[in-house]
XYZ file of C-alpha atoms in Angstrom:
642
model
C 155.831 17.121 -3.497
C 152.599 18.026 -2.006
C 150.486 17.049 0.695
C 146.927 17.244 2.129
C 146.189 15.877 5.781
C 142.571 15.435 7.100
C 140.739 13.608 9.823
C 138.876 10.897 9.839
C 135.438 12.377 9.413
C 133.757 11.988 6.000
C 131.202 9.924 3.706
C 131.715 7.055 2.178
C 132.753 6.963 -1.452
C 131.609 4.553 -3.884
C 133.180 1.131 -4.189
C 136.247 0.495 -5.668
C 137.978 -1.693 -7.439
C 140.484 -4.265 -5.841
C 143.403 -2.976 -7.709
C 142.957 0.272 -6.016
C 141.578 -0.549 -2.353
C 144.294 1.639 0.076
C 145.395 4.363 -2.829
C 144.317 7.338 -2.213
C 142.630 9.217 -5.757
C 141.843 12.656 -7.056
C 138.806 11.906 -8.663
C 137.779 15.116 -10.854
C 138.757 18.559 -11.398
C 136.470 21.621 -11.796
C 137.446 24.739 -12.715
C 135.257 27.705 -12.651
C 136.097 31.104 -14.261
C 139.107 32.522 -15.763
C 141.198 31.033 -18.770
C 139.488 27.333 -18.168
C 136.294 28.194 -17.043
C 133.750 25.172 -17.622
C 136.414 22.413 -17.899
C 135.846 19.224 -15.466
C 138.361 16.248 -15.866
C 137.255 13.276 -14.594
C 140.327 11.085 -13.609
C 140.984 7.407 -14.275
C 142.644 5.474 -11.590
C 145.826 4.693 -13.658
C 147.345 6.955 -16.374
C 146.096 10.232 -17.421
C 147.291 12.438 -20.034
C 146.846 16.216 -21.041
C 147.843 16.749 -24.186
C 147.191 20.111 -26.297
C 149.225 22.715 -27.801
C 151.151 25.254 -26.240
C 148.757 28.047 -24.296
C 146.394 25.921 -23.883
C 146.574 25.470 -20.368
C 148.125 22.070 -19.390
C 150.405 23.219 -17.026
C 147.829 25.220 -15.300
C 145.563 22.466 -14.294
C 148.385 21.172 -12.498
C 149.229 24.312 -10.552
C 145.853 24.983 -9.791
C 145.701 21.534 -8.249
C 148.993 22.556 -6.148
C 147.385 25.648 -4.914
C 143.871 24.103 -4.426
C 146.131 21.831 -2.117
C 147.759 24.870 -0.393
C 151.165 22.925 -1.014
C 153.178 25.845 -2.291
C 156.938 26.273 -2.001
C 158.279 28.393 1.125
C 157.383 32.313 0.826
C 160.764 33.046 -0.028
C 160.938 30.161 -3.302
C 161.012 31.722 -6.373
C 158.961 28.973 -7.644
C 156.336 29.995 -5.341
C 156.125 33.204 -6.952
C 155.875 31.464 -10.124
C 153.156 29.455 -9.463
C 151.028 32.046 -8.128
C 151.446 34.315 -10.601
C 149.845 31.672 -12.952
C 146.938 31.001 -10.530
C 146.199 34.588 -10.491
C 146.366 34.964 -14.584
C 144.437 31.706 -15.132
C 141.737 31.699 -11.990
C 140.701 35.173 -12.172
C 138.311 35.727 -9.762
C 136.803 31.646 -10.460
C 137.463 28.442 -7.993
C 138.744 25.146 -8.609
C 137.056 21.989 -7.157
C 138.567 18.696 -6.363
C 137.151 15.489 -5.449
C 139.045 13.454 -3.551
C 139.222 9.671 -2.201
C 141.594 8.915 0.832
C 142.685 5.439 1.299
C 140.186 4.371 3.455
C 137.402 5.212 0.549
C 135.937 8.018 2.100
C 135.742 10.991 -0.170
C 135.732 14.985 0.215
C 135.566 18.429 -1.940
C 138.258 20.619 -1.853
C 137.359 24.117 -2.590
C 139.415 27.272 -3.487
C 139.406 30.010 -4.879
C 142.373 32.997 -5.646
C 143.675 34.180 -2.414
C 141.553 32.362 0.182
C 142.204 29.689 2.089
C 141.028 25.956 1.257
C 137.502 25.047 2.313
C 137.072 21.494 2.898
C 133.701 19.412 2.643
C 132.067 16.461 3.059
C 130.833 14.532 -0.972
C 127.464 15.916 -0.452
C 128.844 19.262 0.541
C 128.181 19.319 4.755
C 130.957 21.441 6.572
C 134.114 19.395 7.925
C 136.662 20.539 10.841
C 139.351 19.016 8.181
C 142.135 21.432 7.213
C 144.637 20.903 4.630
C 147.972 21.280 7.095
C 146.926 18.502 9.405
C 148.776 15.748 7.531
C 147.985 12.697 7.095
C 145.073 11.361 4.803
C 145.433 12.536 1.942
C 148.565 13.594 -0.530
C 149.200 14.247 -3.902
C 153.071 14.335 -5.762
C 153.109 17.408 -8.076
C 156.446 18.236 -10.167
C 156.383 21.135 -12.232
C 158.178 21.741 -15.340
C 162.058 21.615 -14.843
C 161.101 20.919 -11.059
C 163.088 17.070 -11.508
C 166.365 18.892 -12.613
C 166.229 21.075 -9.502
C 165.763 17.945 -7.069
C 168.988 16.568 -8.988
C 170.560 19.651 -8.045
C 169.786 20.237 -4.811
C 170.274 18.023 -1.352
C 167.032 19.810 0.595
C 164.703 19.096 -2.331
C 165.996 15.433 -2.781
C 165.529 15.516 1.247
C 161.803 16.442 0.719
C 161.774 13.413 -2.206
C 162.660 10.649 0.056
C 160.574 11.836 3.125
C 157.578 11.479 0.979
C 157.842 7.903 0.799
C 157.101 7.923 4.669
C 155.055 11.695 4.850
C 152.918 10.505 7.478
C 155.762 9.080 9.314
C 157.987 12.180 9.071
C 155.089 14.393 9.367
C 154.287 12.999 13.067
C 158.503 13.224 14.178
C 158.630 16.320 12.588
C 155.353 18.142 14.702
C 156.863 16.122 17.622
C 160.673 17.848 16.708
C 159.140 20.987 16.345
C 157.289 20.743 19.997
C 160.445 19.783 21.297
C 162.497 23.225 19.791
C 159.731 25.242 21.042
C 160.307 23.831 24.523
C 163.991 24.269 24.547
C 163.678 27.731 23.801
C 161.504 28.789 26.381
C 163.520 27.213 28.098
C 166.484 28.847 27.185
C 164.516 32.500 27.406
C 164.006 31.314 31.182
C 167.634 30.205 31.887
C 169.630 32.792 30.119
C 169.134 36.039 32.489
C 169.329 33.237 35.688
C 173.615 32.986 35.280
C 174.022 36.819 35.275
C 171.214 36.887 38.341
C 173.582 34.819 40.090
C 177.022 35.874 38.944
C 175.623 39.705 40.144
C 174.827 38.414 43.631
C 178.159 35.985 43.638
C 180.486 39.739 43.024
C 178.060 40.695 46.661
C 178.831 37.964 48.520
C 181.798 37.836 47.728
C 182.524 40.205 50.968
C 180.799 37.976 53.125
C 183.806 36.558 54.528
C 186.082 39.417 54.663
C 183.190 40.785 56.869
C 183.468 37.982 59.265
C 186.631 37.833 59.229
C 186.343 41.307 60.839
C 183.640 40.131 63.261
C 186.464 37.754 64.335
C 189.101 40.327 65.033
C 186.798 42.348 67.518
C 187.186 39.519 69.701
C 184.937 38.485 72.598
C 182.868 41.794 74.479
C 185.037 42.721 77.598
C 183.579 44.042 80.544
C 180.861 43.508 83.163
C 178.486 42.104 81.619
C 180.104 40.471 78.803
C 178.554 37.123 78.621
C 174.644 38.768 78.729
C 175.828 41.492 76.336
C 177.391 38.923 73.817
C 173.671 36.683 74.121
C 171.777 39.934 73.708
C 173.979 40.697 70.436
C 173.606 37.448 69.399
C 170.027 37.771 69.815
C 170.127 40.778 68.024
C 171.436 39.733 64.732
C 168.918 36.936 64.931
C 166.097 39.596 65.409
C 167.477 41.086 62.013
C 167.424 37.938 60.016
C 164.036 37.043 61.200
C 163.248 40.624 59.907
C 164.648 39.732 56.685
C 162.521 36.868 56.386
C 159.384 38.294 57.354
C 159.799 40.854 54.953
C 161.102 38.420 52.017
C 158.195 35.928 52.608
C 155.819 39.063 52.089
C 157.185 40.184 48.526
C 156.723 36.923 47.881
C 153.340 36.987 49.021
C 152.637 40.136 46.854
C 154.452 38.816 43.629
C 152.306 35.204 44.044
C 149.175 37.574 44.488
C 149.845 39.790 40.884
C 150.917 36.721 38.851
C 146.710 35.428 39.397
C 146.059 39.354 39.401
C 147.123 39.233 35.576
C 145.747 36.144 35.007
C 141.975 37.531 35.690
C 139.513 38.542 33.114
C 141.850 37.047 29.650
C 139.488 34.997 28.750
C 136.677 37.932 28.244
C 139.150 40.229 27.287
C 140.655 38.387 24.314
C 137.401 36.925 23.145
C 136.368 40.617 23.173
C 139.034 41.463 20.942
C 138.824 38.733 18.444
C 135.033 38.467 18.249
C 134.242 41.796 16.947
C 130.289 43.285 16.841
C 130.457 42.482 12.685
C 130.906 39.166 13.553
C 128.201 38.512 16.227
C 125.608 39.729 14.045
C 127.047 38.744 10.353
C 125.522 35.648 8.687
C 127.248 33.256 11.019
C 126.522 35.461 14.473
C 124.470 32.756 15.950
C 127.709 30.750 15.519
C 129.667 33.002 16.900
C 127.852 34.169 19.680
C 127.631 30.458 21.187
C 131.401 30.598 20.900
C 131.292 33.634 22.269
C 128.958 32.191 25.403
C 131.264 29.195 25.862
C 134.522 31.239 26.256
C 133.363 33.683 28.589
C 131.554 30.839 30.949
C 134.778 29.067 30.875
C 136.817 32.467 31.248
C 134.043 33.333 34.245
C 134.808 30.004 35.998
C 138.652 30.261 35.684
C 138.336 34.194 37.088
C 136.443 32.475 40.083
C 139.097 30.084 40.706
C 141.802 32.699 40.765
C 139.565 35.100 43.004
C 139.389 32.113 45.348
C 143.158 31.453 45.090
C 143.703 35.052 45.609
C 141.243 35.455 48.618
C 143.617 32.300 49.849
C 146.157 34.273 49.518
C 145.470 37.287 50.821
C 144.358 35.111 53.987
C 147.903 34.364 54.229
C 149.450 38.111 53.808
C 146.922 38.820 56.694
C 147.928 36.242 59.021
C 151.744 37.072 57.963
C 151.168 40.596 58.599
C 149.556 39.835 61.859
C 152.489 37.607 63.037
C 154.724 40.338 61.796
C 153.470 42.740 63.787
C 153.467 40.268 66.891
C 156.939 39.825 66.100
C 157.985 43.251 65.796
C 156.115 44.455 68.731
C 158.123 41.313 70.420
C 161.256 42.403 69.078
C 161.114 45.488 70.285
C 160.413 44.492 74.214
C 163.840 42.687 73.343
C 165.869 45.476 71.347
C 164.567 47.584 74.970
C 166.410 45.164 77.159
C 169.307 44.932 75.177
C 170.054 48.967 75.255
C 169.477 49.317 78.579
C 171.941 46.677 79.304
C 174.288 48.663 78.163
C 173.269 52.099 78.241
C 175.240 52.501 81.495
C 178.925 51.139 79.789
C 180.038 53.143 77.355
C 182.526 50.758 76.424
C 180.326 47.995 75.884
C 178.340 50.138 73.861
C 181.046 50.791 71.365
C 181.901 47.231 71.341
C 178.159 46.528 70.644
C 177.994 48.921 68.058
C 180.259 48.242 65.836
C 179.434 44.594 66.031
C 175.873 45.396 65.385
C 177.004 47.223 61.931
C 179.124 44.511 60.808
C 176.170 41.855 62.082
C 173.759 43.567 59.746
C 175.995 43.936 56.596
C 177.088 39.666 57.097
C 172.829 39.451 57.711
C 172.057 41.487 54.502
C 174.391 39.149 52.791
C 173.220 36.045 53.903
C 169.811 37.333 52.434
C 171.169 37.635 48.859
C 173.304 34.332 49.787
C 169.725 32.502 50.191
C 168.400 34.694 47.166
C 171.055 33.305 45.336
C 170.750 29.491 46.107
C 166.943 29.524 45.021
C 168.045 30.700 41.750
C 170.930 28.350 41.608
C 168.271 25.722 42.645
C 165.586 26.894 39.975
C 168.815 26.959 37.634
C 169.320 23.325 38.121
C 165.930 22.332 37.564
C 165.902 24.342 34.005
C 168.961 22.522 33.047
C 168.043 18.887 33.754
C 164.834 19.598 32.214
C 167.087 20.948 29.168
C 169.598 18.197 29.364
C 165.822 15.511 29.205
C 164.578 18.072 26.291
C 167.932 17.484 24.400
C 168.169 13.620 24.723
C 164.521 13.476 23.651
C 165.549 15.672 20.532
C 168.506 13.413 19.358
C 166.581 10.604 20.113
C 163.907 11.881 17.144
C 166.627 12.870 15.185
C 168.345 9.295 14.885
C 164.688 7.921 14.135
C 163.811 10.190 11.735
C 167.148 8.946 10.110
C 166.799 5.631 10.376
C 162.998 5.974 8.379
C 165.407 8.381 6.009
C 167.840 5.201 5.426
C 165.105 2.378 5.159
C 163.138 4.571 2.460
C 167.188 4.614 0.947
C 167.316 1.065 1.186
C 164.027 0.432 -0.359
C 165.005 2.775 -3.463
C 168.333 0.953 -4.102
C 166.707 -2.333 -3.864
C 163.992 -1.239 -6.674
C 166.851 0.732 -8.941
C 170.179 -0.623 -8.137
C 172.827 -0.985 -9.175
C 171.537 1.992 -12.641
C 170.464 4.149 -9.464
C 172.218 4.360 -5.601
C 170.628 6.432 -3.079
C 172.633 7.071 0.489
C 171.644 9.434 3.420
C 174.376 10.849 5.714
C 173.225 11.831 8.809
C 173.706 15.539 10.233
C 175.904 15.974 6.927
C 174.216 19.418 5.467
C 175.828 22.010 8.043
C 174.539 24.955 6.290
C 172.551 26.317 9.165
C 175.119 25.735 12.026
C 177.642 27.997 9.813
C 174.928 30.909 9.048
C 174.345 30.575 12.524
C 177.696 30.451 14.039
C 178.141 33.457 11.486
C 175.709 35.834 12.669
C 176.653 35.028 16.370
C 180.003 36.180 15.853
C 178.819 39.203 14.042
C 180.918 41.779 16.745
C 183.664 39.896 17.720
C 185.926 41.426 15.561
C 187.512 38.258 13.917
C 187.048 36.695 9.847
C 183.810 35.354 10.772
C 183.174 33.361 7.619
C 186.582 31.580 8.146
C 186.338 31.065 11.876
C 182.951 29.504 11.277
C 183.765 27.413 8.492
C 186.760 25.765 10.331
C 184.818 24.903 13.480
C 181.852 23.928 11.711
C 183.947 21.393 9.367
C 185.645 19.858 12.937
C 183.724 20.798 15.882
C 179.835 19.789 16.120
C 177.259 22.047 17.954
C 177.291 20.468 21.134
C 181.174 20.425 21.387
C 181.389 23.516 20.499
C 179.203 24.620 23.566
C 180.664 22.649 26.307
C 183.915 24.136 24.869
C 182.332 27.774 25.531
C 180.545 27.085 28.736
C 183.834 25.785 30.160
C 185.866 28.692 28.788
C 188.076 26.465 27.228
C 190.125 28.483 24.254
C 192.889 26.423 24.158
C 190.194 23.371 23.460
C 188.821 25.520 20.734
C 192.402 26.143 19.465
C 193.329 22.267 19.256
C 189.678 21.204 18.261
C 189.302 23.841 15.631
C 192.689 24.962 14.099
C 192.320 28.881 15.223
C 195.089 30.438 16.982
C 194.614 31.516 20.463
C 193.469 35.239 19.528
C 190.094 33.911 17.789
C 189.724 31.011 20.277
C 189.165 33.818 23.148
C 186.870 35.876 20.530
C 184.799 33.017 19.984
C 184.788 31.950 23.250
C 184.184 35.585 24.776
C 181.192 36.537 21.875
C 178.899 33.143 22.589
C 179.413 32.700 26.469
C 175.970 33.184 28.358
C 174.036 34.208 25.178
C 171.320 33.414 23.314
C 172.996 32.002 20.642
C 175.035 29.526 22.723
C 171.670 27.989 23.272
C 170.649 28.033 19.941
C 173.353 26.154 18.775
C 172.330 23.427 20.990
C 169.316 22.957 18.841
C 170.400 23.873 15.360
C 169.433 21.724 13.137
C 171.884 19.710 10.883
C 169.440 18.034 8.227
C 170.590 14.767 7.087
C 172.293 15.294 4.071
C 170.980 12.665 0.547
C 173.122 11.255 -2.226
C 171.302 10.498 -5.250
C 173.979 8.694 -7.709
C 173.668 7.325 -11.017
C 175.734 4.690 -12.110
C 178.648 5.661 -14.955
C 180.831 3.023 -16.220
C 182.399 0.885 -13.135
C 181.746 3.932 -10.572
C 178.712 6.436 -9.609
C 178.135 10.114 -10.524
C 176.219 12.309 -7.486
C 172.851 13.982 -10.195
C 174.361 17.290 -9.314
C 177.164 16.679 -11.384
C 175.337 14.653 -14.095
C 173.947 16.845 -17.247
C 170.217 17.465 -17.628
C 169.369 14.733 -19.158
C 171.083 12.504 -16.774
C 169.881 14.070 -14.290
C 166.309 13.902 -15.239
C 166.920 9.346 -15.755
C 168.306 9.439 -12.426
C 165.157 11.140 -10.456
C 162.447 10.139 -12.581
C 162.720 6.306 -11.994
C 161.954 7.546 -8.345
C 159.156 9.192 -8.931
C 157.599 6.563 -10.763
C 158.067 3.857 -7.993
C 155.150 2.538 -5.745
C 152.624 4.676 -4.062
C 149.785 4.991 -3.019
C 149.349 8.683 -3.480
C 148.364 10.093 -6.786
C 151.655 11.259 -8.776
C 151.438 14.323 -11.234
C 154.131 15.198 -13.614
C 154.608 18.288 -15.936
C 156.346 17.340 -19.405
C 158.239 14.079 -17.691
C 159.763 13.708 -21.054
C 161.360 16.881 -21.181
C 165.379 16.836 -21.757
C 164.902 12.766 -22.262
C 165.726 11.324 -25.650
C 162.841 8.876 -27.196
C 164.885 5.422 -25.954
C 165.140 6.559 -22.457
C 161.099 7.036 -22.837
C 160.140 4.360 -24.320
C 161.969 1.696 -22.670
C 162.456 3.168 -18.807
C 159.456 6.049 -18.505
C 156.996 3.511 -20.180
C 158.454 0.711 -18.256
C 157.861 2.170 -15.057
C 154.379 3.684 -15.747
C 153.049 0.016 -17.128
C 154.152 -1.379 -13.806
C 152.908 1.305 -11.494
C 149.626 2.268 -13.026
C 147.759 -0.606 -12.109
C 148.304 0.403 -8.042
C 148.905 4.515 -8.679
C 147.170 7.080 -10.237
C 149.093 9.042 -12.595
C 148.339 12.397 -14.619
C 151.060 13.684 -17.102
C 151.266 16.532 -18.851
C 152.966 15.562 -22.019
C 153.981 16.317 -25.727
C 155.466 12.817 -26.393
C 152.896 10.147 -28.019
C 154.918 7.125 -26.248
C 153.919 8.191 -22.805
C 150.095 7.832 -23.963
C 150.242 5.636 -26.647
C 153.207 2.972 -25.342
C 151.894 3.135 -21.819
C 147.942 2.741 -22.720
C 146.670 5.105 -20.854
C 143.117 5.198 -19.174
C 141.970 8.842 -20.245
C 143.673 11.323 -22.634
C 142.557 14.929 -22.139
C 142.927 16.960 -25.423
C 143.317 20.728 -24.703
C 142.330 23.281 -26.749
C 142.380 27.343 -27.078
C 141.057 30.418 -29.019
C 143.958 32.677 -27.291
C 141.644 33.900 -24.958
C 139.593 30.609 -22.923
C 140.731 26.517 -23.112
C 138.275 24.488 -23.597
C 138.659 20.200 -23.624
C 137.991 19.432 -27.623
C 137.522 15.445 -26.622
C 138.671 12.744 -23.973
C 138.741 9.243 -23.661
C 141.363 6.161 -23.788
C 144.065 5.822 -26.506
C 141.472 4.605 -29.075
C 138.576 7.657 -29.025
C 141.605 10.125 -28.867
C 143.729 8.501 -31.765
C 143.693 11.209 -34.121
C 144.410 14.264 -31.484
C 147.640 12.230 -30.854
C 148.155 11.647 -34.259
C 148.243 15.349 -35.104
C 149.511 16.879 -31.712
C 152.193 14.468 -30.760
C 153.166 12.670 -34.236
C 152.434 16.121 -36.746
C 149.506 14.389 -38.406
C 148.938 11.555 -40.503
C 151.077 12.616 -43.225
C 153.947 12.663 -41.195
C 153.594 10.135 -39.529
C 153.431 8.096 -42.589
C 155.893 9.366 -44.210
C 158.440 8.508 -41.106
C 157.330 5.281 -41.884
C 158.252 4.950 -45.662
C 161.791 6.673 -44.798
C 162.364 4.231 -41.658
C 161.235 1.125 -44.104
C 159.075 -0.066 -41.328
């Protein structure tokens, strides 16, 4: 399935008929250069058919409308490779032009040519900010050859057939999902070093009280002088936290100051390095160089706002320092006082000594205690933001679902009870195992059975409370691993990356696409090829409003199935959907009247179109493509007695 999203910006098209007022339309195709250089189809609004013989490009006007679209399969797809290989043989170094009408009537060009990127105009040819991966106005449905047996066989494609009843729909959750997972990780980047932060200082503090605990068995200072000695050591350790906290407050003065310090001058520096010289003066340098004005005005403006927030700033490390120094030249006056209270008793001055050391190590403590506690706090904040980001994703998920099941719903209402569509939610686990897999790389258990029995009885998110709590012997009951690879599993995810992960991993609702045999149903990846190919195409053909093209829809189908379901379904759709078929079977034309036949032709080394028109003008191409001429034809006749 394909799809091309635009905005709303355009011209207006020229009227249409009531029978196709909200469809959207690919009006023509132009092809210039390479094996089909010179041909232009222009489409009907119902059925279209390309007929020819072998080689002589059929199947290429449909790929060339994929790629025009820039609706390939993913990079690593096979098919993909496939299909490009075919542009590349049959575009050469030509373009292919499409005209096409959204819904709403307005109508655009769509311009490629081998290896660059879509260009996208206005009808009269005036530059448009449109681009193809937007989503949204306009889509086509392309199937290549074979391409309905593979959506039998496979859940993800049949995934990608029933989300294109609703593209727009699933487009917009799906953007929104993705958002989402990019927030949770950075999230996740931000949180992950925070527990090992705070487990590090935890092990230092940890000594905290068996420090005070010797601060307690010193006892009160004896002597003369006790009480005055005890404030003035009292005093003392106060003097050393306040020193502490001058000197914290100033790092984190300094660190404030270089996070704006890196900030200055992006703007001009990245605009620098993406706007090169070639550019400012090529053909489009006025262009550029206005873009070029704009960015560094804004970056200019931003620097000036971080100069004054810096200048604020360093007002502050000023005043700080100033106040430090008052302080210190105060504490000083009171660290004088305090030693020559007891510079005369040599056994206070033991007393006070040792108390001072163990004062200062409890003080330095206390520092990393309150170092600590921020990043506890900042920890907390992360995680409720997470535990927000994580409702917000299930939330998506379960609506995204729910359009999943009503598209279901509509299919089995149209096709039921020859066809039954269902949609389990979170049922294709593929990615949680390769996941779970790779995480457990090191952990020096049978990683592709471990993962495979938590993955069939533990989901993602109770599998992570499970780790976060340590819980093995949870893992054990939950999962049916003995206590050895509980602990492995438990040891290899906790306070990694991957725990995280799993959090988001996706579990993609999993389709069934049945067909009905005898009193129960058969899932199409069981049925043969033909069967599978009556179970999917009935889907195709249902209603649209997006253009639907179809390589050979007949192939692996015998002549009933044609006639009296293909045929069926392409009389009752045509009037509201635009169809183009490649075919080799005269019922699809003939049977299903359709609007414009397009009769290929080829000397081995260019196609050419020989003729077009309706059924009527193009009678005797069908005749002797599709039936094997007159005489043939006729002489069926005589044997059938017809």
């Amino acid at each position: 399935m394909t799809r091309l999203a635009t905005t709303s910006v355009g011209t207006a098209s020229q009227p249409r008929t009531s029978a196709t007022i909200g469809t959207q339309r690919l009006r023509s195709i132009s092809i210039t250069g390479g094996f089909l250089d010179g041909t232009v189809f222009d489409l009907a609004d119902g059925l279209n058919c390309l007929i020819g013989a072998r080689g002589t490009g059929k199947t290429s006007v449909l790929e060339l409308v994929r790629y025009t679209l820039d609706v390939l399969p993913a990079a690593n797809d096979s098919e993909r490779q496939r299909i490009e290989n075919l542009v590349k043989a049959n575009l050469g170094d030509g373009s292919v032009e499409l005209l096409i009408e959204t819904r709403d009537g307005l109508t655009y060009k769509v311009i490629r040519s081998w290896q660059d990127d879509p260009v996208v105009v206005t009808a009269d040819g005036s530059p448009t900010e449109i681009s193809l991966r937007a989503g949204g106005v306009f889509r086509a449905d392309i199937y290549s050859q074979n391409e309905i047996e593979r959506i039998a066989d496979q859940a993800l494609s049949q995934l990608s057939l029933i989300d294109n009843f609703e593209a727009s729909q699933i487009a917009q959750i799906t953007a929104e999902l993705r958002t989402l997972t990019s927030k949770l990780a950075t999230n996740a980047t931000t949180l992950l070093p925070l527990q090992d932060q705070i487990d590090g200082l935890n092990s230092e503090i940890a000594g905290k009280d068996a420090i005070q605990q010797k601060i307690d068995a010193l006892g009160p200072i004896t002597g003369q002088n006790a009480e005055a000695v005890t404030k003035g050591q009292q005093a003392k350790s106060l003097r050393q936290r306040e020193t502490q906290a001058m000197e914290g407050l100033w790092q984190f003065l300094q660190e404030y100051d270089q996070q704006f310090a890196d900030l200055g001058g992006q703007v001009a520096h990245r605009t620098s390095q993406w706007l090169t010289r070639e550019m400012l003066t090529g053909p489009n340098g006025t262009t550029i160089t206005g873009i070029r004005q704009k960015l560094l005005d804004g970056g200019a403006e931003i620097d000036e706002l971080l100069r004054q927030a810096r200048s604020c700033l360093s007002k502050l490390q000023d005043e700080l320092g100033d106040a430090g120094t008052s302080l210190s030249g105060t504490h000083a006056q009171q660290e004088a006082a305090y030693q020559e209270l007891i510079k005369h008793d040599a056994a206070l001055r033991g007393q006070a000594a040792e108390r001072s050391r163990l004062e200062k190590m409890k003080n330095d403590l206390l520092a990393k205690q309150r170092q600590r506690d921020a990043i506890i706090e900042k920890q907390a904040g992360l995680q409720r933001e997470r535990t927000q980001l994580l409702q917000k994703l299930s939330e998506l998920r379960d609506s995204r679902y729910n359009v999943r099941k009503a598209i279901a719903q509509r299919i089995n209402t149209a096709l039921m009870p020859d066809i039954r569509v269902t949609i389990e939610q979170s049922g294709h686990l593929g990615q949680y195992r390769a996941m779970l897999e790779q995480a457990l790389a090191g952990a020096r258990v049978q990683r592709g059975v471990v993962a495979q029995r938590i993955v069939e009885r533990v989901m993602p998110a109770d599998l992570v409370v499970l780790v976060r709590r340590g819980d093995a012997d949870g893992l054990v009951q939950r999962a049916n691993l003995n206590e050895e690879q509980a602990r492995k599993v438990v040891d290899a995810l906790k306070n990694t990356e991957a725990l995280y992960a799993l959090e988001t991993v996706e579990l993609a609702d999993r389709p069934r696409i049945e067909l009905k045999d005898g009193e129960g149903y058969k899932d199409s990846a069981a049925l043969s090829t033909g069967q599978k190919c009556t179970t999917i195409l009935p889907i195709l053909l249902l209603d649209s409003d997006t253009p639907l093209m179809v390589d050979q829809p007949e192939d692996n189908l015998d002549n009933r199935f044609v006639c009296e379901s293909v045929v069926k379904g392409i009389r009752k759709v045509k009037a509201a959907r635009q169809l183009v078929f490649v075919t080799h079977n005269p019922n699809i034309p003939v049977l299903a009247d359709a609007e414009r036949v397009f009769v290929l032709e080829s000397d081995g080394a260019h196609a050419r179109k020989a003729t077009e028109g309706d059924v009527d003008e193009c009678r005797d191409a069908i005749v002797n493509l599709l039936e094997g001429g007159e005489q043939a034809f006729k002489r069926r006749q005589e044997r059938y007695a017809y």
